[in-house]
Coordinates of C-alpha atoms and ligand atoms in Angstrom, one line a residue:
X244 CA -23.0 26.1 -7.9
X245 CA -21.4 22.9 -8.7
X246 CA -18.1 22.4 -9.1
X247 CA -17.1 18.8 -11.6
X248 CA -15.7 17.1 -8.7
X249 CA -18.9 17.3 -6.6
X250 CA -21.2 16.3 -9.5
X251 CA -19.3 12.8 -10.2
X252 CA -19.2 12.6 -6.4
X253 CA -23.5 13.0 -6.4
X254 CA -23.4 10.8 -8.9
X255 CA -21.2 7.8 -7.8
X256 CA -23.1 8.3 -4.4
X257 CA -26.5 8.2 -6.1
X258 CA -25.4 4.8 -7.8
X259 CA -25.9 3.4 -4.4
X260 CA -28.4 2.3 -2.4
X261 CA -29.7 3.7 0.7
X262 CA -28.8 0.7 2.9
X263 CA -24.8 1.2 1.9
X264 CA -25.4 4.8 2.9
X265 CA -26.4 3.4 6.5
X266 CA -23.5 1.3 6.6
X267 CA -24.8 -2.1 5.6
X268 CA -22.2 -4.4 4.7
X269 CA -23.7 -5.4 0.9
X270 CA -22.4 -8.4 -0.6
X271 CA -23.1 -8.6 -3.9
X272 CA -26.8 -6.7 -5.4
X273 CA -27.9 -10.0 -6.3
X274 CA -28.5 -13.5 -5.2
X275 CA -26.8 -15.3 -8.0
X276 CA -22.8 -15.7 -7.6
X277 CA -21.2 -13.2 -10.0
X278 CA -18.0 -14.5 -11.5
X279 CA -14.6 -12.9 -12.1
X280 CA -13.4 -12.9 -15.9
X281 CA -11.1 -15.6 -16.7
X282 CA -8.4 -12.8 -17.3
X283 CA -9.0 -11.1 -14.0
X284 CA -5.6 -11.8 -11.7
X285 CA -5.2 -12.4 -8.5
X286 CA -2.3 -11.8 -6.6
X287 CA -0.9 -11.3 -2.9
X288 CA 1.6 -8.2 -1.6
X289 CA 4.1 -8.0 0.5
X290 CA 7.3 -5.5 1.3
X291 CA 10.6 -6.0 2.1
X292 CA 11.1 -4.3 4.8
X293 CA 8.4 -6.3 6.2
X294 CA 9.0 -9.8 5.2
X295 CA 12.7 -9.9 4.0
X296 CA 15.2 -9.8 7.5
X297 CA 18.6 -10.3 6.8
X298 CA 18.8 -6.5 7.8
X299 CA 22.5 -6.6 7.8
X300 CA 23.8 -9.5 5.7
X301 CA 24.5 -10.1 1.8
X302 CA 26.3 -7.0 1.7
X303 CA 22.8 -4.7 2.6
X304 CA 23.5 -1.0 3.8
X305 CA 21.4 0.5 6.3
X306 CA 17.4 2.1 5.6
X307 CA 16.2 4.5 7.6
X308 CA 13.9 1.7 9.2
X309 CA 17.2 0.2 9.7
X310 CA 18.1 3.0 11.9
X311 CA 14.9 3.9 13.3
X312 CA 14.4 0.7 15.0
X313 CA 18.1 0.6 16.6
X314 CA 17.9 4.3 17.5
X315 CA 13.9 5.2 18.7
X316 CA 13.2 0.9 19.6
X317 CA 11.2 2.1 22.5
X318 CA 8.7 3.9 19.3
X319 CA 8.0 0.7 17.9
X320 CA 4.6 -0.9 19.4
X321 CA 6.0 -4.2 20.9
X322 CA 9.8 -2.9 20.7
X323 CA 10.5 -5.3 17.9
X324 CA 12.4 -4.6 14.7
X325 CA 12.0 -6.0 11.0
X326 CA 15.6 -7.2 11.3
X327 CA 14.6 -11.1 10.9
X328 CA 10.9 -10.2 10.1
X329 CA 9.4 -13.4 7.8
X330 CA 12.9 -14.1 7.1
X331 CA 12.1 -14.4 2.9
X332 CA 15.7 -13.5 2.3
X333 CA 16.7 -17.1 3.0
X334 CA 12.7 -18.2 2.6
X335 CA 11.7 -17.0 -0.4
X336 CA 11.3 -20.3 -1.9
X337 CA 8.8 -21.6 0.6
X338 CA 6.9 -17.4 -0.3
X339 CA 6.6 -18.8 -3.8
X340 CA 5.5 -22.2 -2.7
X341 CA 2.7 -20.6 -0.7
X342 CA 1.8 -18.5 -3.9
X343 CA 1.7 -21.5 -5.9
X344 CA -0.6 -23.3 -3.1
X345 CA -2.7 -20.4 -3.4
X346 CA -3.6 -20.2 -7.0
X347 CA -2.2 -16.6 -7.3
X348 CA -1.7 -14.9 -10.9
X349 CA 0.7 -12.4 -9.4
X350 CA 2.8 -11.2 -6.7
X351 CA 3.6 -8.1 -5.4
X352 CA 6.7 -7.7 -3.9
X353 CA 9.0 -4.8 -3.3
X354 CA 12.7 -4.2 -3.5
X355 CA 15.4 -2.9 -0.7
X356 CA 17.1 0.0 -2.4
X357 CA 20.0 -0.6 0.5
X358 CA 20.2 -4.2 -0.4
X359 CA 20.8 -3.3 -4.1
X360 CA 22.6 0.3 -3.3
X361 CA 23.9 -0.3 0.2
X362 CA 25.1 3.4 0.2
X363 CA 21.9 4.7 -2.3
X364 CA 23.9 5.8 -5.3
X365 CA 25.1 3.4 -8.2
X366 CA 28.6 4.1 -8.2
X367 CA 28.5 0.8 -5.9
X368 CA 25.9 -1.8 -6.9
X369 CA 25.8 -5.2 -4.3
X370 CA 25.5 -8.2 -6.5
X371 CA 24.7 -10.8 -3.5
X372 CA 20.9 -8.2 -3.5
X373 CA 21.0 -8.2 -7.5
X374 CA 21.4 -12.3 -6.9
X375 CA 18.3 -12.9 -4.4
X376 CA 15.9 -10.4 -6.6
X377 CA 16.7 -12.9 -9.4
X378 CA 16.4 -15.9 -7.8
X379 CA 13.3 -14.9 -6.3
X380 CA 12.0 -13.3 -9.9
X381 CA 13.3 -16.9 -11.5
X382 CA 11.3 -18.6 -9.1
X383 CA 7.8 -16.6 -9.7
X384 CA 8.3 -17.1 -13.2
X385 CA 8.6 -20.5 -13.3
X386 CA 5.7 -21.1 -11.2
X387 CA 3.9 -18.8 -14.0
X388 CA 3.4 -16.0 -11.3
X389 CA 3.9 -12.7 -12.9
X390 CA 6.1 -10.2 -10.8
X391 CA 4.7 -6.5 -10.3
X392 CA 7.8 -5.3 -8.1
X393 CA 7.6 -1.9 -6.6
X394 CA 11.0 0.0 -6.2
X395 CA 10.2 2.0 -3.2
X396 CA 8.1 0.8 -0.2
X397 CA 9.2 3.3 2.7
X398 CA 13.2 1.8 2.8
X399 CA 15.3 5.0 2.3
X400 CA 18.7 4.4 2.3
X401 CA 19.5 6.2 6.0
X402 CA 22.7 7.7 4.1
X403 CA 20.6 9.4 1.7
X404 CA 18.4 10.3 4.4
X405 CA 21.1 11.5 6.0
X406 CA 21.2 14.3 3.0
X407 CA 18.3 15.7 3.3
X408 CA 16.2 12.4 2.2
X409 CA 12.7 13.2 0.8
X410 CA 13.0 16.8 2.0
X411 CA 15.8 18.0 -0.1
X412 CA 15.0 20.5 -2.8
X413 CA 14.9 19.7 -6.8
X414 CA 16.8 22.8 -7.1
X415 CA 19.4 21.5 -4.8
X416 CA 22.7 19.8 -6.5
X417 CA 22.1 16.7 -5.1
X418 CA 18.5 15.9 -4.9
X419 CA 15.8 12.5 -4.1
X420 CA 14.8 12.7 -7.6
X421 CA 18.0 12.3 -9.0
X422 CA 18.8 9.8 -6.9
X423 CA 15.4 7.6 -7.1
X424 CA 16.0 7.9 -10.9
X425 CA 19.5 6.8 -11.0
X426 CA 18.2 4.1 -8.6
X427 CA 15.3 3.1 -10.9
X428 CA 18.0 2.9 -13.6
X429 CA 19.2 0.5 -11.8
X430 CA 16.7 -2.3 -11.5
X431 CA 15.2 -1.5 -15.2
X432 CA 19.2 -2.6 -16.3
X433 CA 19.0 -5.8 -13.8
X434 CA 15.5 -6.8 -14.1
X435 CA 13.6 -5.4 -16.5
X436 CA 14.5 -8.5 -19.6
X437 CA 11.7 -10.0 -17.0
X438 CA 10.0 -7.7 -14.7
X439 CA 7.3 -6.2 -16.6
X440 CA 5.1 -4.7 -14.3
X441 CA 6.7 -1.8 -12.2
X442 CA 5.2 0.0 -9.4
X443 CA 7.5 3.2 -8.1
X444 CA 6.3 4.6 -5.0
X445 CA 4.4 3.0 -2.2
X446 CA 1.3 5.4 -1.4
X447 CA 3.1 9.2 -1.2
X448 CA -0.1 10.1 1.6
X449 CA 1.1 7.6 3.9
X450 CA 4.9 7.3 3.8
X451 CA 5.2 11.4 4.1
X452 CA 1.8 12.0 6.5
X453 CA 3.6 9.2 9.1
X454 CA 7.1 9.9 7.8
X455 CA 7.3 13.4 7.3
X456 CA 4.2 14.6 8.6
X457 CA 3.6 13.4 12.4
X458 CA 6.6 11.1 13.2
X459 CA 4.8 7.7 13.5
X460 CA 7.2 5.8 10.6
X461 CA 11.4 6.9 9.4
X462 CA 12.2 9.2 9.3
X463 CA 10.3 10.3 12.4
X464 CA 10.2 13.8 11.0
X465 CA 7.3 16.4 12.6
X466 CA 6.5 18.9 9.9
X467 CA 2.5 18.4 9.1
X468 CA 2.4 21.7 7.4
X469 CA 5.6 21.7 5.5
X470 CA 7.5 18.6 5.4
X471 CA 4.5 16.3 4.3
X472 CA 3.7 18.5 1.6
X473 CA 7.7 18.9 0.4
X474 CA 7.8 15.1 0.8
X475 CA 4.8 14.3 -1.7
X476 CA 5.7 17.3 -4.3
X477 CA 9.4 15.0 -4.6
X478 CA 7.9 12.0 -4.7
X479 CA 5.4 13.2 -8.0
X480 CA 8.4 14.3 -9.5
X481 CA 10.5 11.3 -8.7
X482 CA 7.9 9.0 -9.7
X483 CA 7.6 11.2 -12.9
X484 CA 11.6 11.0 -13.4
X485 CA 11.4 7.0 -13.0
X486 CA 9.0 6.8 -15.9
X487 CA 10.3 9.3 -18.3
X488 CA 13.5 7.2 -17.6
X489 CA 11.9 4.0 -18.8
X490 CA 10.0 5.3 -21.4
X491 CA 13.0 6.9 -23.2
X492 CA 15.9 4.7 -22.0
X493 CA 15.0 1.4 -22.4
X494 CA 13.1 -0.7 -24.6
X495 CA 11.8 -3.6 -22.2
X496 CA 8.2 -3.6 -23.3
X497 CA 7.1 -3.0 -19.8
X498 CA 4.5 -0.6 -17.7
X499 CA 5.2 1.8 -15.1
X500 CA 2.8 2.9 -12.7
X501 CA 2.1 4.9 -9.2
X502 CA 0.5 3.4 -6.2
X503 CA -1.4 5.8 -4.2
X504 CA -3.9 4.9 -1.5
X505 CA -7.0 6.0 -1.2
X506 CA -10.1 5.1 1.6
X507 CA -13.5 6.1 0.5
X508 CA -15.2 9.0 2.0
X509 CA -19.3 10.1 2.5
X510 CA -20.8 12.9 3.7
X511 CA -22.1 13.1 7.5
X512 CA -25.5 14.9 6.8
X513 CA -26.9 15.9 3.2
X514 CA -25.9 19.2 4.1
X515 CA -23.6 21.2 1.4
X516 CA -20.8 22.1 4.4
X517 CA -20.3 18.3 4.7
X518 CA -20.5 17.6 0.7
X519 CA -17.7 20.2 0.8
X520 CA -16.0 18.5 3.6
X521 CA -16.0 14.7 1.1
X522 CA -14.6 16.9 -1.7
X523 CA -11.5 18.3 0.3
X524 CA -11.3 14.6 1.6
X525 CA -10.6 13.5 -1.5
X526 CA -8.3 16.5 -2.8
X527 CA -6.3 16.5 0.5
X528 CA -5.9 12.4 0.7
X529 CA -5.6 11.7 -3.1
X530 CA -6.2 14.7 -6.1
X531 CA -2.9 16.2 -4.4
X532 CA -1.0 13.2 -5.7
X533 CA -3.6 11.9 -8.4
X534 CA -4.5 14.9 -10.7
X535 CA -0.9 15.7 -11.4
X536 CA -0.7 12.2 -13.0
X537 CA -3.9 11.6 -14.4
X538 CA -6.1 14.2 -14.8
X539 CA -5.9 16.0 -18.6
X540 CA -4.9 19.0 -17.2
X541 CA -2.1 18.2 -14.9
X542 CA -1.1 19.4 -11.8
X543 CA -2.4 19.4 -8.1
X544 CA -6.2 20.9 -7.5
X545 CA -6.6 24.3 -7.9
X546 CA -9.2 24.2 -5.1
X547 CA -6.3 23.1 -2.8
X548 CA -3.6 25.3 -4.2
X549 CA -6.0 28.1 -3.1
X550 CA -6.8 27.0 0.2
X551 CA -3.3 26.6 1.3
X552 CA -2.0 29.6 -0.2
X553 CA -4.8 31.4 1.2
X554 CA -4.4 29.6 4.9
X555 CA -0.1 30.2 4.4
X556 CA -0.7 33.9 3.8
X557 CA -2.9 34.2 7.2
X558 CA -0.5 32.2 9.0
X559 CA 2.2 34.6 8.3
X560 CA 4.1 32.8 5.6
X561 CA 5.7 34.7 2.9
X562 CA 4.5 32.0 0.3
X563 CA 2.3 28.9 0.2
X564 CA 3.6 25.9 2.0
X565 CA 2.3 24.0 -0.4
X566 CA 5.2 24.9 -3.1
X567 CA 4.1 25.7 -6.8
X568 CA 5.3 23.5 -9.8
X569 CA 6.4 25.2 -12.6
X570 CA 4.8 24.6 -15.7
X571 CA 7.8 22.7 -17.6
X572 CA 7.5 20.4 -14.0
X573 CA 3.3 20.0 -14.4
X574 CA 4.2 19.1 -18.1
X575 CA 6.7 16.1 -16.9
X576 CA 4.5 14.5 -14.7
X577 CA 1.4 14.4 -16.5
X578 CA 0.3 10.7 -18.1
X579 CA 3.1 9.2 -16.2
X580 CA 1.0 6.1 -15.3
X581 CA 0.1 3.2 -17.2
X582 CA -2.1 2.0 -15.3
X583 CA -3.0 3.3 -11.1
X584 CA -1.9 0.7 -8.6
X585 CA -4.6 1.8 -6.0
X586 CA -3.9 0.5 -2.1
X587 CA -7.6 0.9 -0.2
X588 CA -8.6 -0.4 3.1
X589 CA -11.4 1.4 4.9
X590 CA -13.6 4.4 4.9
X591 CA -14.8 7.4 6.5
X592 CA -17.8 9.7 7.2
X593 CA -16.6 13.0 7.1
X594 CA -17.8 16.9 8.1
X595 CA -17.2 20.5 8.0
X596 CA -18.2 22.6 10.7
X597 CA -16.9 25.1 13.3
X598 CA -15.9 22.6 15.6
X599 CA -13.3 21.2 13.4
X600 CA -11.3 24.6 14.4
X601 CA -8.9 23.5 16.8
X602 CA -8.5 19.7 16.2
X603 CA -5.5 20.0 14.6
X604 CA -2.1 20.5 15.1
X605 CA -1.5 24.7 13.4
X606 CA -0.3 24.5 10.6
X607 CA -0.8 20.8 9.3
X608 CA -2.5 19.3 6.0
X609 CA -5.1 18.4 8.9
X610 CA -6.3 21.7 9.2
X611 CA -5.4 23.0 6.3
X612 CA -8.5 20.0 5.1
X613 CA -10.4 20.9 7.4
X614 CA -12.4 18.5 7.9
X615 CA -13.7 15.9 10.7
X616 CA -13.7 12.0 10.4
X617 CA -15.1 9.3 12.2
X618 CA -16.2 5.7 11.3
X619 CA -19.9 3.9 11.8
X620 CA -19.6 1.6 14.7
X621 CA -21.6 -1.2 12.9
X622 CA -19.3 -1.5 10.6
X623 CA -16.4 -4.3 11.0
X624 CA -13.9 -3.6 13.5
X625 CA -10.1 -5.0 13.0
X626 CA -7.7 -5.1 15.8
X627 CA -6.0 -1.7 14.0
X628 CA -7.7 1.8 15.1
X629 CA -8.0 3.0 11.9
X630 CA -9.1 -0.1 9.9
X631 CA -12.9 -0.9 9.8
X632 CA -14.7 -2.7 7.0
X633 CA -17.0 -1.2 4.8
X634 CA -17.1 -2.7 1.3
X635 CA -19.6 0.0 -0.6
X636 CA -16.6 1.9 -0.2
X637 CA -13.9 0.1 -2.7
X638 CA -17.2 -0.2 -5.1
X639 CA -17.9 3.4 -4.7
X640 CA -14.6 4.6 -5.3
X641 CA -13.8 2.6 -8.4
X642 CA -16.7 3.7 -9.8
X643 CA -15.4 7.6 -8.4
X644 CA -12.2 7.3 -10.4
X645 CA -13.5 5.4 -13.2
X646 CA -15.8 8.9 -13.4
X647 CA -13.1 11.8 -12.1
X648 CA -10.2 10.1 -14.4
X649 CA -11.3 9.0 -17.5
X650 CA -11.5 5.1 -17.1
X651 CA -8.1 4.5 -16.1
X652 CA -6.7 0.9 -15.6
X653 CA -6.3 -0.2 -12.1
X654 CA -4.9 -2.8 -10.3
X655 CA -5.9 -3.4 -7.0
X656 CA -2.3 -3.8 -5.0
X657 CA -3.4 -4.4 -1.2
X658 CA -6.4 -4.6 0.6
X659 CA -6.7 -6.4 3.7
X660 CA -7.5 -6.7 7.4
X661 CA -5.6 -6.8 10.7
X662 CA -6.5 -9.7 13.4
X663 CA -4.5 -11.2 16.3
X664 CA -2.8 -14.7 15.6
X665 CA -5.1 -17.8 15.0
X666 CA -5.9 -19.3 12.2
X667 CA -9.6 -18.8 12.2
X668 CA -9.5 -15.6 10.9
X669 CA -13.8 -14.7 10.0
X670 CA -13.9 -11.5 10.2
X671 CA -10.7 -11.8 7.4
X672 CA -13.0 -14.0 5.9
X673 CA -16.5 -11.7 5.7
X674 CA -14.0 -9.0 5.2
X675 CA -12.5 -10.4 2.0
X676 CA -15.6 -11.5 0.6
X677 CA -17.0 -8.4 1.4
X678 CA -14.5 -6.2 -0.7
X679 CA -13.9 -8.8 -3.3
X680 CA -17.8 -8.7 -4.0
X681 CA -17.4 -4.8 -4.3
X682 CA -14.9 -5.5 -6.9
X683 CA -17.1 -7.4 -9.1
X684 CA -19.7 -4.8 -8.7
X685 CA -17.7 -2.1 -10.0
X686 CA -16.7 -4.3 -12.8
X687 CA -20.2 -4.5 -13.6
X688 CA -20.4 -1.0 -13.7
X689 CA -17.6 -1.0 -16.3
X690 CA -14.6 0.3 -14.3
X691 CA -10.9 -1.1 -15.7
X692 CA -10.3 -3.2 -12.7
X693 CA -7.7 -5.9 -14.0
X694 CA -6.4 -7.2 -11.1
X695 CA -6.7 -7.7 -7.1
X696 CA -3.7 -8.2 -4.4
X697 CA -4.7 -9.1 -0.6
X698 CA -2.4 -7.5 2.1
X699 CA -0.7 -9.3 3.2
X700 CA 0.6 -12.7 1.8
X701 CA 1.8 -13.4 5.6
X702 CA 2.2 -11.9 8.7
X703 CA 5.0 -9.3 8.8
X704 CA 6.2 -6.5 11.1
X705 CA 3.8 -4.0 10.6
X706 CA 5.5 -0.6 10.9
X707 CA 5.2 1.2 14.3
X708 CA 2.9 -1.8 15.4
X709 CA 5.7 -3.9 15.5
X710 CA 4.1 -7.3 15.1
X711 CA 1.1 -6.9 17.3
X712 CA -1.4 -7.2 14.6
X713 CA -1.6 -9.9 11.9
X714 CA -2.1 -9.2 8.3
X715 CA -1.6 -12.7 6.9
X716 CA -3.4 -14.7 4.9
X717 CA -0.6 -17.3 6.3
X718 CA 0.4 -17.1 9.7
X719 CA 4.4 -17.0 10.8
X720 CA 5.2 -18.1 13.8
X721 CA 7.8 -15.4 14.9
X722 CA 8.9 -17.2 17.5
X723 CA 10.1 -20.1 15.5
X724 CA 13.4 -19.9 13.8
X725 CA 12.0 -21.7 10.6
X726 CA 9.3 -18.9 10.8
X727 CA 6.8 -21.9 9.4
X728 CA 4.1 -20.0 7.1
X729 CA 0.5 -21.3 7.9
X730 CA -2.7 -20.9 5.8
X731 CA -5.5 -19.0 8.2
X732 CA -9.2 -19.9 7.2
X733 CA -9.2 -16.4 4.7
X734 CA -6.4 -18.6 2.9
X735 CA -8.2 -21.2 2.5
X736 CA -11.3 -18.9 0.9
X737 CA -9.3 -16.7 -1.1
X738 CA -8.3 -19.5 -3.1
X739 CA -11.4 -20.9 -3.4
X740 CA -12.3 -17.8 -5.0
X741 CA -9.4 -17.8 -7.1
X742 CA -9.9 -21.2 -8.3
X743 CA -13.7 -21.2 -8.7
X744 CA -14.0 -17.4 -9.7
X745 CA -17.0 -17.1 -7.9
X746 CA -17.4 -15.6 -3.9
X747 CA -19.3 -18.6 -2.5
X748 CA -21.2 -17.8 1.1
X749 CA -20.8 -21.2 2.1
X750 CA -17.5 -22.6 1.7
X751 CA -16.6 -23.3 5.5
X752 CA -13.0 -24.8 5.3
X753 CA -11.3 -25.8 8.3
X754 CA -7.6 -24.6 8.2
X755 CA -6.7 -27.6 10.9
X756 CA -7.4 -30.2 8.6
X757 CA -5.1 -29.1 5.8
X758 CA -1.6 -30.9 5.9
X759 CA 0.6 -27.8 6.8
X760 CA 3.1 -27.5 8.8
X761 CA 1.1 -26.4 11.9
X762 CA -0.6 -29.6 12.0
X763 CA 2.1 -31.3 12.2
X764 CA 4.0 -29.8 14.3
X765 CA 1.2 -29.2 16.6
X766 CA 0.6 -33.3 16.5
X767 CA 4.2 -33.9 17.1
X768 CA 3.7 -31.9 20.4
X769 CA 1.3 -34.1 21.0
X770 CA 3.1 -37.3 20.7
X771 CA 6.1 -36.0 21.8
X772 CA 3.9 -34.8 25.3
X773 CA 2.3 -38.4 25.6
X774 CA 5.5 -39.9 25.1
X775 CA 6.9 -37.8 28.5
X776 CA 3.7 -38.8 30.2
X777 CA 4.0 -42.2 29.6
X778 CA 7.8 -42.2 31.0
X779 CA 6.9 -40.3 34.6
X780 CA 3.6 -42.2 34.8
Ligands
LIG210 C1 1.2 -0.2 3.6 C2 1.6 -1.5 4.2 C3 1.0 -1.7 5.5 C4 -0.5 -1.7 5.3 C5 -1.3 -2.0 6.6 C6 -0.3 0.1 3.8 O1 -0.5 1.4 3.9 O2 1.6 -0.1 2.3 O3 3.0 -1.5 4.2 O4 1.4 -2.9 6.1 O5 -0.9 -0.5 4.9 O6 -1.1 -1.1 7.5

């Protein structure tokens, strides 16, 4: 028996060669340097939470990040908070100057629903937050960088998520998706004459797993059996609402789109338990959010409806936890992408056997997968856990989707890698050249790849790791009021790539002999420590 989904899987696996398979880190399948199309962009991402500090000024209400970090600090890696972060409220200027350096077609950047609704809802609209998305919009577009802005990365306004955030029901009176509608209303009517490129939801797995699902990120919720799922059924429809909202309220000429993460996953043994185990991956971690949108037929995986219906009734539960759309609601969120902003990162070898029974927390999506994970240790390690790099895996999963989902448009919106500070960042480097070869081979193979975005465009505060790992392609110094943005090596590369359009092996710049502001200050030490020397000798 073979279901669709496991037939485009044998195939996009059998497109590769045995040495990918093994966990080889293949650059490119031939010697010669491929080169990206002329109309291929390039871009760099960032969040607000992340980069944009001024937690409490300009008239900002409190996120649930806002709260989490005052309330739980002692949850956050390093006890630090996003409350001055990058500072680009006040820097944003010197962010664009950075994109410009770099060569960049586009930046992705999101927006603070507090900073534009300080109390969520637009009865009350905070003109100081309208102001700096503008200025900062103005400024890309004079630099002829095109903004793809998303509306929601993870910053809940803490009073909404004081009502029952992503959890309340869309039969409730007051609801998320009526509220990230009349949000999204919002920024179409403010920004939308020049924003044409929209991006709703950052990556539903993600913010309601960690959110919703094991308490890592706000809310700090622990429901991995309910609450994750609840989360991701309101975002679909949320992200659904945003779109219909565009599409038949405004006339901006525009496209809307979803990002959703995905990693790339491969079978442990060629046995059918384990080619099983790859197709739940991918049904668990991305057909749960991805068929509803973009499959002909709508809604969520019938595979996985089944399973957790089935797994809900032996658990006791009266219905599934995994809560049926109606068909009017499967009809309303189906095609409500222009385009997919996919978020990818790293990969996995997966498995199905009896001794994944037990791993996981009863009930949780985890178990309801059922599946194990684990990573080849040959392949490149960051200073994050869960990140290691494994290039065949972006190629493979383009080439997946192309297959699965009819050729849709993607855009690339982060991919990246996690190092300590220092600005000789290689394994950024072979990282980046690794993936960004992938890319070209899937455009090779004819997949609608339009557009790439490295995460990060600097260091930020990264989530519950506070900022004990570094996603930069510039450095910030934290420690330095100015927060002075400096290019790391991987800079340096990626736009050499961008400017040339070709991955070349052998460009070896040295990030100390640029003119930035590290060099300078770090000779100014110097002289100023020569000069002290010279006085007590
Ligand atoms: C998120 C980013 C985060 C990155 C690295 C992505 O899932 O969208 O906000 O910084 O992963 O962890």
């Amino acid at each position: 028996m073979c279901r669709i989904e496991f037939c485009l899987l044998v195939f996009s696996i059998s497109i590769i060669d045995a040495s990918t398979l093994n966990g080889a880190q293949p650059s490119s399948r031939n010697n010669e340097l491929k080169q990206f199309p002329s109309d291929f962009l390039f871009g760099a991402a960032t969040s607000s939470y992340q980069i944009e500090g001024a937690w409490n000024e300009g008239g900002k209400g409190w996120s649930m990040w806002d709260h989490l970090v005052r309330t739980a600090p002692e949850h956050i890696a390093d006890n630090t908070t996003g409350d001055v972060a990058s500072n680009s409220y006040y820097f944003y200027k010197r962010d664009v100057q950075i994109l410009k350096e770099l060569g960049v077609n586009i930046y992705r950047f999101s927006i603070s629903w507090p900073r534009i609704l300080p109390y969520g809802r637009p009865d009350y609209v905070n003109r100081e937050g309208v102001d700096y998305y503008n200025n900062l919009i103005n400024e890309l577009l004079a630099n002829d960088i095109t903004p793809f802005v998303t509306m929601y990365h993870w910053e809940l306004p803490q009073n909404l998520n004081e009502r029952g955030g992503w959890l309340t029901r869309d039969t409730d009176d007051e609801n998320i998706i009526d509220w990230f509608g009349d949000y999204a209303r919002v920024l179409y009517r403010e920004f939308g004459d020049r924003v044409k490129h929209w991006l709703t939801i950052n990556e539903p797995y993600i913010h309601c797993n960690h959110g919703y699902g094991y308490a890592n990120h706000a809310p700090r919720r622990s429901s991995p059996g309910e609450g994750y799922y609840e989360c991701g059924r309101n975002i679909l429809l949320a992200h659904a609402r945003a779109y219909h909202i565009y599409k038949e309220e405004f006339s901006q000429g525009g496209q809307v789109g979803i990002v959703l993460s995905c990693d790339w996953a491969m079978p442990s043994t060629d046995s059918e338990a384990d080619a099983q185990a790859v197709l739940d991956y991918f049904d668990f971690h991305f057909g749960i959010y991805m068929d509803p949108i973009f499959s002909p037929q709508g809604n969520q995986p019938q595979s996985l409806i089944d399973r957790i219906a089935n797994m809900s009734a032996a658990q006791g539960y009266s219905e599934s936890r995994l809560r049926p759309f109606t068909e009017e609601q499967i009809d309303y969120m189906r095609g409500t992408s222009d385009f997919l902003a996919l978020n990818h990162y790293t990969s996995y070898i997966v498995y199905k056997n009896e001794s994944v029974n037990g791993m996981y927390v009863v009930p949780s999506h985890n178990d309801d997968a059922q599946i194990g994970m684990y990573r080849d240790p040959s392949w490149l390690q960051s200073i994050s856990p869960w990140l290691y790099g494994y290039p065949a895996g972006l190629h493979n999963l383009l080439v997946y989707i192309k297959n699965k989902y009819n050729s849709p448009t993607i855009y690339i919106t982060e991919n990246g890698f996690s190092s300590n500070p220092g600005l000789i960042d290689n394994d950024r480097v072979t990282y980046y050249r690794g993936y960004l070869n992938a890319v070209l081979d899937a455009l090779d193979d004819g997949v609608d790849v339009r557009g790439y975005c490295a995460w990060s465009l600097m260091d930020n505060f990264e989530w519950a790791a506070g900022f004990t790992v570094r996603f930069g392609l510039y450095q910030v110094d934290m420690n330095d009021p100015e927060r002075p943005r400096t290019p790391r090596k991987s800079a340096l590369v990626y736009k050499e790539i961008i400017r040339s359009r070709v991955i070349d092996p052998e460009y070896n710049p040295d990030p100390y002999e640029t003119d930035g502001s590290y060099v300078i200050k770090t000779s100014c030490v110097f002289v100023i420590t020569l000069a002290l020397l010279n006085i007590v000798l």
